[in-house]
C-alpha positions in Angstrom: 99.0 143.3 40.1 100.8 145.8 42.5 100.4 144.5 46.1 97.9 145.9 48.5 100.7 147.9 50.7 101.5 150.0 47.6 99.1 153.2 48.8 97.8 155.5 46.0 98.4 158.9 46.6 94.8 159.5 45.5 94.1 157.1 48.6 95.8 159.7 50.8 93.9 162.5 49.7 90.5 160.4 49.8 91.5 159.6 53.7 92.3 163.5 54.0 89.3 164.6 52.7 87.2 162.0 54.6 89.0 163.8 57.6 88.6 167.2 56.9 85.0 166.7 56.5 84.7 164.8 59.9 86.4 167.7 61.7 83.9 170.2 59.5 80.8 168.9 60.7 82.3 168.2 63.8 82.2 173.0 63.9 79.2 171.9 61.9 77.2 170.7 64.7 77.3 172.6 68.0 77.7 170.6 70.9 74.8 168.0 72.0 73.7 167.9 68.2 75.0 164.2 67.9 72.5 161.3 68.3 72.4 160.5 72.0 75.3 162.7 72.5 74.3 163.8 76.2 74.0 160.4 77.1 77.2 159.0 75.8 78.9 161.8 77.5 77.1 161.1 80.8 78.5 157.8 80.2 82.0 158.6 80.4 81.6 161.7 82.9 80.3 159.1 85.0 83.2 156.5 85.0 85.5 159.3 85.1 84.3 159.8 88.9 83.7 156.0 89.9 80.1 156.1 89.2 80.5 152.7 87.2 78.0 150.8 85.5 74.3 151.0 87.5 71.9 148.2 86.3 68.9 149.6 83.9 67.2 152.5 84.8 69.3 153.3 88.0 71.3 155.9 86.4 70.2 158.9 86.0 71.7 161.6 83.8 74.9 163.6 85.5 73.9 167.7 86.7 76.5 169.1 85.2 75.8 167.1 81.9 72.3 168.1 82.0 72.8 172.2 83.0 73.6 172.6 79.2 72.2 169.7 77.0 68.9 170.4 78.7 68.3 173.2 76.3 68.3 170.7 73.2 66.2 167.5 74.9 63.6 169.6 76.7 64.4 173.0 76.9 64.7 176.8 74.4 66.0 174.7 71.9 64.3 171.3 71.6 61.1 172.4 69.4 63.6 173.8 66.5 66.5 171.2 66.9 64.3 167.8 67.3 60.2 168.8 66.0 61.3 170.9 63.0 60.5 174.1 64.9 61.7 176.6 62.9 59.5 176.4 60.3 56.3 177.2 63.1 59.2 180.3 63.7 61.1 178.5 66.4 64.6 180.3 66.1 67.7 178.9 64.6 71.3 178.7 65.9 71.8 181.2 64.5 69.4 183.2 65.7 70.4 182.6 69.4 73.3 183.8 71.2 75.3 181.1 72.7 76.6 181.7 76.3 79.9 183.6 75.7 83.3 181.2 75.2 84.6 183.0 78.4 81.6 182.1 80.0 81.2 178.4 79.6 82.1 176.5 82.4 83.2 172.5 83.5 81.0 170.0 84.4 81.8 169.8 87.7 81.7 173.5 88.0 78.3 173.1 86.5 76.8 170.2 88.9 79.1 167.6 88.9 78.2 164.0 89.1 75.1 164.2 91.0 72.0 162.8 89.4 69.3 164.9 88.5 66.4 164.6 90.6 62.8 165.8 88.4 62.1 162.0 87.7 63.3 161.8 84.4 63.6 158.6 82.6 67.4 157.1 83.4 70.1 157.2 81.1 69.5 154.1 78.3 73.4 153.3 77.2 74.1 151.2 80.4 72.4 148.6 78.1 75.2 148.8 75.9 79.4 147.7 76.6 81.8 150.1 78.1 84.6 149.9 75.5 84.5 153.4 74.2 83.2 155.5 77.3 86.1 153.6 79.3 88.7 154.5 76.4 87.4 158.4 76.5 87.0 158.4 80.0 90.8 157.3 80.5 91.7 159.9 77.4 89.9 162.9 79.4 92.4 161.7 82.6 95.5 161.9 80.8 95.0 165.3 79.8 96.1 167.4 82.5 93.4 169.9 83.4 90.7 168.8 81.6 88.4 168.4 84.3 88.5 172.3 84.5 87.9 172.4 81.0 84.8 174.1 79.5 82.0 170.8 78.9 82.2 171.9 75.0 86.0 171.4 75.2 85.8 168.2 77.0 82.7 167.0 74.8 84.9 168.1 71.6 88.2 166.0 73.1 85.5 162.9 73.1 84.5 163.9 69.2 87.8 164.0 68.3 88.2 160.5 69.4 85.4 158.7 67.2 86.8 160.7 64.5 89.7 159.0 64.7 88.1 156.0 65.2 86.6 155.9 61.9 89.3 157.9 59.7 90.4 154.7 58.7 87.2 153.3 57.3 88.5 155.1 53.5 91.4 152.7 54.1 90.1 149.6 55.3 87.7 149.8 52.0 90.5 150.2 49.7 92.5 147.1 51.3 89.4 145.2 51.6 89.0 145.4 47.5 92.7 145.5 46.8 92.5 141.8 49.0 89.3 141.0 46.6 91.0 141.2 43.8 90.0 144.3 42.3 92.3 146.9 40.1 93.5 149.7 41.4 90.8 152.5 40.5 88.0 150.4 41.7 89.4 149.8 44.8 89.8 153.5 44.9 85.9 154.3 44.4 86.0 151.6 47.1 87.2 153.9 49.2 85.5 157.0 48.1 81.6 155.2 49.0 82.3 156.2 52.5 82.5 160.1 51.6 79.2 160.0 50.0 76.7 159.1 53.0 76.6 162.6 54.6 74.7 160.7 57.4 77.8 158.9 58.1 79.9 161.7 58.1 77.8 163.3 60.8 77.7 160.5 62.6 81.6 160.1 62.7 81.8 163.6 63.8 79.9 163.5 66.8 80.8 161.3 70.0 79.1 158.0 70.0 79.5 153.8 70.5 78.8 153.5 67.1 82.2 154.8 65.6 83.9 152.1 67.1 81.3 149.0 66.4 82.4 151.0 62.3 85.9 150.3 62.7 85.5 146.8 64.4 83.0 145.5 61.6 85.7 146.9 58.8 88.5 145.3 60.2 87.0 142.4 60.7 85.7 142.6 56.9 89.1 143.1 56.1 90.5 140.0 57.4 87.4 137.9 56.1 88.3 138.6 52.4 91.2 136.9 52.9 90.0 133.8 54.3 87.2 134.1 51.2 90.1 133.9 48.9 91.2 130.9 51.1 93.2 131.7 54.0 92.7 129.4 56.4 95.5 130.1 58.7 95.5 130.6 62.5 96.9 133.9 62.6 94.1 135.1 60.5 91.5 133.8 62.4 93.2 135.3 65.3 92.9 138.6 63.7 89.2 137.7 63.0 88.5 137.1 66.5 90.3 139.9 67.7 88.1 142.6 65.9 85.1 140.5 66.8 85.7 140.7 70.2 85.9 144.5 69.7 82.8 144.6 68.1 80.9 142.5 70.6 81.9 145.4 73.4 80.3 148.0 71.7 76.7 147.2 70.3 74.6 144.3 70.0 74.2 144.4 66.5 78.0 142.8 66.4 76.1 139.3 68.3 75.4 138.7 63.9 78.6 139.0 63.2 79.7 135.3 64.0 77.3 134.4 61.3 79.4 136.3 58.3 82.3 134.6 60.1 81.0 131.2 59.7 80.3 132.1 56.0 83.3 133.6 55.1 85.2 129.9 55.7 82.7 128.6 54.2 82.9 130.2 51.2 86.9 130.1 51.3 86.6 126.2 51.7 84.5 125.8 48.7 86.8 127.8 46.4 89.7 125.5 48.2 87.6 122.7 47.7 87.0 124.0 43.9 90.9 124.9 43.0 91.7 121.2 43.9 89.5 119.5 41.6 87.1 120.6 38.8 84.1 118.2 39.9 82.7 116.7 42.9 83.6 113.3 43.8 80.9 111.1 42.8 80.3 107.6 43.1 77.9 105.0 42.3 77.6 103.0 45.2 75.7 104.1 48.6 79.4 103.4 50.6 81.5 105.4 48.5 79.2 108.5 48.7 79.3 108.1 51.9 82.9 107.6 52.4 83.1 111.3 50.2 80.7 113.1 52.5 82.6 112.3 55.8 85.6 113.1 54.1 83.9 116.8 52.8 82.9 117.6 56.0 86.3 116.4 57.8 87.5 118.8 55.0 85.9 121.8 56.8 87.2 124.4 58.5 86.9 123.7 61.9 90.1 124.5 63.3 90.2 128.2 62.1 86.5 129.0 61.8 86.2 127.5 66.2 89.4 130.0 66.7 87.7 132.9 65.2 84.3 133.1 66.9 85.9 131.5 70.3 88.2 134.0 70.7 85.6 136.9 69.6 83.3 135.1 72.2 85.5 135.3 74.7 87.1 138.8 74.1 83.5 140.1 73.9 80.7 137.7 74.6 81.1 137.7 77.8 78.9 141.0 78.5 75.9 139.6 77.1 76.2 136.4 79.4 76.7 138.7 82.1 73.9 140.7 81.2 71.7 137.7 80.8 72.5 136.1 83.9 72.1 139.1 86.1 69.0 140.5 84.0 67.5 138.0 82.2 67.9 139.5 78.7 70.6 139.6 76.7 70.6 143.5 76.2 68.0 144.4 78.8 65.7 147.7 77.8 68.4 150.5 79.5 65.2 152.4 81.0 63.7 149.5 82.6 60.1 150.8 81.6 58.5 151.4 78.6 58.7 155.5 78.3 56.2 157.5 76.4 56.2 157.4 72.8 56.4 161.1 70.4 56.5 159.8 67.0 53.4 160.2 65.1 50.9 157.3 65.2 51.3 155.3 61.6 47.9 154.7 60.4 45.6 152.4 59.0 47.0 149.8 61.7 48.5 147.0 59.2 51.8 145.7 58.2 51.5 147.3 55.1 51.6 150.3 56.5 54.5 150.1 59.0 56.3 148.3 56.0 56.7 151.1 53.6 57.0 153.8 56.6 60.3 151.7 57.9 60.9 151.0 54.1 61.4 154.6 53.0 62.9 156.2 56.4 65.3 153.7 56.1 66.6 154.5 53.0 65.9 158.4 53.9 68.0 158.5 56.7 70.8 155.9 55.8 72.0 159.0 53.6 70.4 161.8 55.3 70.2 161.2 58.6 70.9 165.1 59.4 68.7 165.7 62.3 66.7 164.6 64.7 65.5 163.6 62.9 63.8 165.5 60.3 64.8 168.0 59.1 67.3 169.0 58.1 67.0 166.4 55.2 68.6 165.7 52.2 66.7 166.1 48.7 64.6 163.3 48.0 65.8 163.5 44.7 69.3 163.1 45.8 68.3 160.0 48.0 66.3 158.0 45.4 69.3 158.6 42.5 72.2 157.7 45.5 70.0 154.6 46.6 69.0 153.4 42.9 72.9 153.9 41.7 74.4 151.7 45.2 71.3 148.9 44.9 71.7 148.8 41.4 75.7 148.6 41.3 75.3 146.1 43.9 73.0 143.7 42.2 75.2 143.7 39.2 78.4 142.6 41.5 76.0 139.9 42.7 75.1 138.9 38.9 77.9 139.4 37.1 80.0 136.2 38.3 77.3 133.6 38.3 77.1 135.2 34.1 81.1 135.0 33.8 81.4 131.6 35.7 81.4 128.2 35.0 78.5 126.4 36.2 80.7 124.4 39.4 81.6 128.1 40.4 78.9 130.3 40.1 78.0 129.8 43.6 81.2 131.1 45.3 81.2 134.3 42.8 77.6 135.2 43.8 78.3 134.0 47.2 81.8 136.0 48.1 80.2 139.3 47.7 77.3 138.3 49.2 79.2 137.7 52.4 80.6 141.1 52.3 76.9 142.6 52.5 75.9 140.5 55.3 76.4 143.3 58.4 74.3 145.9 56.2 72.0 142.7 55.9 72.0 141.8 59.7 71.3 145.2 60.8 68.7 146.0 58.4 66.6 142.5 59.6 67.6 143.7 63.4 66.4 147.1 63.2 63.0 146.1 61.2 62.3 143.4 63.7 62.7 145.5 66.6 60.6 148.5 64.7 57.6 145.9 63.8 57.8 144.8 67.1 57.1 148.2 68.6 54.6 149.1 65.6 52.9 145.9 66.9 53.0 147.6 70.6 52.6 151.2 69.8 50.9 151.5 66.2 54.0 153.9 65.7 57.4 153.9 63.6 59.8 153.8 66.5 63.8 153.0 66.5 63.9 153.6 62.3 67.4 154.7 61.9 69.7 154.0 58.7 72.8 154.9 60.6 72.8 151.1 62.3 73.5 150.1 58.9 76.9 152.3 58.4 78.7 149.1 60.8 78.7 147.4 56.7 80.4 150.3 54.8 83.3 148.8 54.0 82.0 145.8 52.5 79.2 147.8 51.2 81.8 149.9 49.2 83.5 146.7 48.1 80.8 145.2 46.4 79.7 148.7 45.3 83.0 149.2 43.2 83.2 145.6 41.7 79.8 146.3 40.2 81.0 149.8 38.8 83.6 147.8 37.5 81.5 146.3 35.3 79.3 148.9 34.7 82.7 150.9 33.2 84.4 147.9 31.4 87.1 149.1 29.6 87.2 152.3 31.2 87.7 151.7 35.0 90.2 154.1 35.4 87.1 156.7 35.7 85.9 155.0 38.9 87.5 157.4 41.3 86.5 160.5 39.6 82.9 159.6 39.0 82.3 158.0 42.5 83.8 161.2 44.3 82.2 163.8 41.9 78.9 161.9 43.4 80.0 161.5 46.6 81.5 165.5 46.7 77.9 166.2 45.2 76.3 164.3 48.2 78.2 166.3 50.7 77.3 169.7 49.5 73.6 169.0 49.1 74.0 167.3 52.6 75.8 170.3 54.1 73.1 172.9 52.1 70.8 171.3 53.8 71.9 170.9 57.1 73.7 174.7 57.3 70.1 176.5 55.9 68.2 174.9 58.5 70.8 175.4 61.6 72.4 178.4 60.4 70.0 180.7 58.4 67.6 182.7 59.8 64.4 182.2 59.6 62.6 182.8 56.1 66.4 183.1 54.8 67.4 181.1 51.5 71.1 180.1 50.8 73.1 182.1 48.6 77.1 181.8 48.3 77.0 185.7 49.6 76.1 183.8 52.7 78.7 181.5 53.5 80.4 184.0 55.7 77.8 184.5 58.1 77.2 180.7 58.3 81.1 180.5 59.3 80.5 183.1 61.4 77.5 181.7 63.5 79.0 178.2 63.8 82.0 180.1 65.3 80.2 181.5 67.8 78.9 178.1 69.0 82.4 176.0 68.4 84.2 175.4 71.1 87.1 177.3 70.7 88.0 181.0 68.9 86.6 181.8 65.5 89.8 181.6 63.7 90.0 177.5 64.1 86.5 177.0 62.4 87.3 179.4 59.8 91.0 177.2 59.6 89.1 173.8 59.5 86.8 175.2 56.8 88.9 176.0 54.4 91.8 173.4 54.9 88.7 170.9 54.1 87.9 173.3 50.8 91.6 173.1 49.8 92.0 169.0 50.4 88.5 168.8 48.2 89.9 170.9 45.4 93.1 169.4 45.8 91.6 165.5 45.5 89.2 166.2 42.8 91.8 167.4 40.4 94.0 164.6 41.1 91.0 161.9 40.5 90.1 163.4 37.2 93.5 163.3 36.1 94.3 160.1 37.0 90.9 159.6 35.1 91.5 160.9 31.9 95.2 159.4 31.8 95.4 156.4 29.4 97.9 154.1 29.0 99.3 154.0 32.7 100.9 151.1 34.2 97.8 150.2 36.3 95.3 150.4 33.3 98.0 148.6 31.1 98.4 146.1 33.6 95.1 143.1 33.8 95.1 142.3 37.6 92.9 139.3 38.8 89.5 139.3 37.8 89.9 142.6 35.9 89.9 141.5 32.8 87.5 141.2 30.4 87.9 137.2 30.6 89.4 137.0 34.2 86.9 134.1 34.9 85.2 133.7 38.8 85.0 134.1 42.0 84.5 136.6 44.9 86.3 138.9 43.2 85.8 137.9 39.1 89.2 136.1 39.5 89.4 132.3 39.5 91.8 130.8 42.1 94.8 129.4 39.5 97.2 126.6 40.1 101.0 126.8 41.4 103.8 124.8 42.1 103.7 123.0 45.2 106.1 122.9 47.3 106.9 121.5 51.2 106.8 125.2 52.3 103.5 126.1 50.6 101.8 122.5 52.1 101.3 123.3 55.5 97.9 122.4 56.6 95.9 125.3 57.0 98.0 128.1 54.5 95.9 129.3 51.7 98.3 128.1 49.6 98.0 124.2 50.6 95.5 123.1 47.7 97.8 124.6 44.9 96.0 128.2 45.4 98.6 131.6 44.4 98.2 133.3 47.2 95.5 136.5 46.8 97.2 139.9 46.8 
């Protein structure tokens, strides 16, 4: 099988289409649109002029933060953008005229860094890590001027930012896979999962902590597939510890991720443990079962596995032993009070009840999280097929090695991509406990969002493709095309949805004879003259066209190298493991036997 580094042109154009749409609904959405967006900003604004890092509930949103994102948290705008307004004739966007480009001013021209002062409830992020308001806070600086900048210049410098933070995500699927031992066209549709979670892309498009905790959690899936296919050197768990350290200065949903380390070596020494010999050691007397079991567990990997989460720990952990020891919490409750609840009360009172409410919006806004929340919203339709077709393929991949294994190994092919769906896993468990929790409190659905789940994406997409794989046996080379015709389909229902509410007057359908004026009226809002949003529009338009012909061709083409050529576990027989593809012996030799290599029990090394 070609190695990992050989990068697809189809790859290129996924990644460039994942971009295009990033910097679309970045136009898309007009400034303060993004999920906490004001307060994020403040973040950085405040660092920028040595505010620091207050304790909980001592800091107070910035003036000149507030002049402007006032209107869309309390003010002319807050009934249409976060109560679904417009349908009780609240205005849309484009309705209202936006305070002229010429017009708009800095924040410091607009208040500065003075705290507002009407008793508002304190900005919440301080209960989350600096890492990404210190990185756009020192970007801002180096940019000469910017201070004088208009706020929906500066804000869009800071969006610009997370969107390259997660451009890589298409990437970091498609090596993830490629390391699993998938072919070439599922490692592809990999890639293309990403692009089909409009929720996601708006999300990545706006300026946020959770772009980075995205990247952190990919890279560090990434370098866990490896040690799943049995690396057990240093360097990787160096790299492992690096991204977790990353991860653990961003949110606290990254405090699981040490779990899916642990797991990962586990897993890798099993199949090490399985590639040496084809049964367990067994003995009939008390002593020599013994003797076998210290020798298993001396067998483990300590030395790597430590490494790993030590270094994460102390790259990152710190801030939540800090927190603890000056707050008594390990992410103390950023408003230090419990603020008034607006979500509707969820009755009769019973778990029941709160179960199938956080069950549903769950799943609603992991694809369509559009708004704030509802709507705009995707079709249900849309979201039940999208959810049904990703479970589905996913409890295949599950299935489908235990079927194809031998018995000895059919717990490290269920178990590999099992691993792999462990952050979607982790967040799903931390975001319901906390939501029953405040049911319990509140009798109301409170903190229900699917975008805490996007930090598993990559692994999501991994496990996604190997169980399209064998949905299409014998015709894999149809992967791409069919998971970015869905994923293309996704996008447009997503962007229907989200441009009829915003962007439409009121009592105003969509018809293509309208696209011009919805340009036009995210124009007027964008930060910068028409003619860039009308530029980013249609560059996106072209790199769609451009990567959906290429996919179907490379779809219909038969007899090219990669479908002539079986790579591991891609075969009909290619036996088990993570990836369908059993660990196979080679020659040893005194370079390939140093302790620790993946190659030290007789393993070929995984591509």
């Amino acid at each position: 099988m070609p190695g990992p580094r050989r990068v697809p042109v189809l790859l290129l154009l996924i990644t460039a289409v994942h971009l295009g749409l990033l910097l679309s609904y970045a136009f898309v959405y007009p400034t303060w649109t993004g999920y906490d967006e004001a307060q994020h900003v403040d973040m950085v604004y405040g660092l920028q002029h040595g505010v620091g890092w207050p304790a909980p509930g001592k800091k107070i949103i910035s003036t000149g933060v507030a002049a402007t994102s006032d209107d869309f948290d309390r003010g002319r705008f807050q009934d249409m953008f976060q109560a679904g307004g417009k349908r009780r004739g609240s205005p849309s966007f484009a309705e209202i005229d936006p305070t002229p480009r010429g017009q708009r001013q800095s924040f410091d021209a607009l208040g500065g860094v003075a705290p507002v002062g009407d008793g508002r409830l304190s900005n919440q992020m301080v209960q989350h890590p600096p890492l990404i308001y210190v990185v756009g806070a020192r970007l801002l600086d180096a940019l000469p001027g910017s201070k004088h900048w208009a706020y929906d210049q500066q804000v869009f410098v800071l969006r610009l930012l997370n969107i390259l933070v997660v451009a890589p995500l298409p990437l970091l699927a498609w090596l993830a896979a490629r390391r699993f031992g998938l072919d070439q066209p599922s490692a592809l549709a990999a890639a293309t999962l990403p692009l089909a979670v409009p929720g996601f892309t708006r999300v990545g498009a706006t300026f946020n902590n959770d772009g980075l905790l995205m990247l952190a959690t990919g890279g560090l899936t990434v370098t866990l597939v490896g040690v799943l296919r049995g690396d057990m050197r240093r360097r990787t768990a160096a790299r492992a510890g690096i991204w977790l350290g990353i991860a653990l200065l961003t949110k606290a949903f990254a405090l699981a991720l040490p779990a899916m380390i642990v797991a990962a070596y586990l897993v890798g020494w099993w199949r090490l443990r399985r590639a040496g010999r084809q049964a367990p050691e067994r003995s009939a007397y008390p002593a020599g079962r013994l003797f076998a079991s210290r020798r298993a567990i001396g067998s483990l990997p300590w030395t790597p596995a430590t490494l790993a989460v030590g270094l994460g720990l102390a790259l990152g952990g710190w801030w939540w032993i800090r927190n603890y020891v000056l707050y008594d919490s390990v992410q103390p409750n950023g408003w230090a009070t419990n603020p008034p609840r607006r979500e509707p009360l969820l009755l009769p009172d019973s778990f029941l009840t709160w179960f199938w409410y956080f069950f549903r919006t769950m799943i609603s806004r992991f694809w369509g999280g559009l708004g704030l929340f509802e709507p705009p919203q995707l079709s249900p339709v849309a979201i039940v097929v999208a959810t049904g077709a990703v479970v589905g393929l996913c409890a295949a991949a599950l299935a489908a090695g235990p079927r194809r294994a031998a018995r000895p190994d059919r717990l490290a092919s269920t178990a590999g991509p099992a691993v792999l769906l462990l952050p979607v896993a982790f967040a799903y468990l931390m975001v319901g406990q906390r939501s029953w929790a405040e049911y319990q409190q509140y009798t109301r659905g409170i903190a229900v969002q699917g975008r805490y789940l996007y930090l598993g994406l990559v692994g999501l997409g991994v496990v996604f493709a190997l169980g399209l794989r064998a949905a299409l046996r014998g015709r894999e080379r149809l992967a791409p095309a069919v998971t970015l015709v869905g994923a293309l389909l996704m996008q447009g229902l997503g962007l229907l949805a989200v441009c009829s509410y915003y962007w439409l007057p009121r009592q105003v359908s969509f018809t293509p004879a309208r696209v011009p004026e919805i340009v036009a009226g995210a124009g007027r809002w964008a930060p910068f003259p028409i003619g860039v949003t009308i530029t980013v529009f249609a560059l996106s338009a072209v790199l769609v066209v451009l990567c959906l012909a290429v996919a179907v061709r490379a779809g219909g083409a038969r007899g090219t190298r990669e479908a002539a050529i079986t790579g591991p576990g891609s075969g009909p027989g290619s036996g088990s493991g993570s990836g369908g593809h059993r660990p196979t012996p080679a020659p040893r030799s005194p370079s390939r036997m140093r302790k620790g290599h993946p190659l030290r029990a007789g393993l070929r090394s995984p591509s």
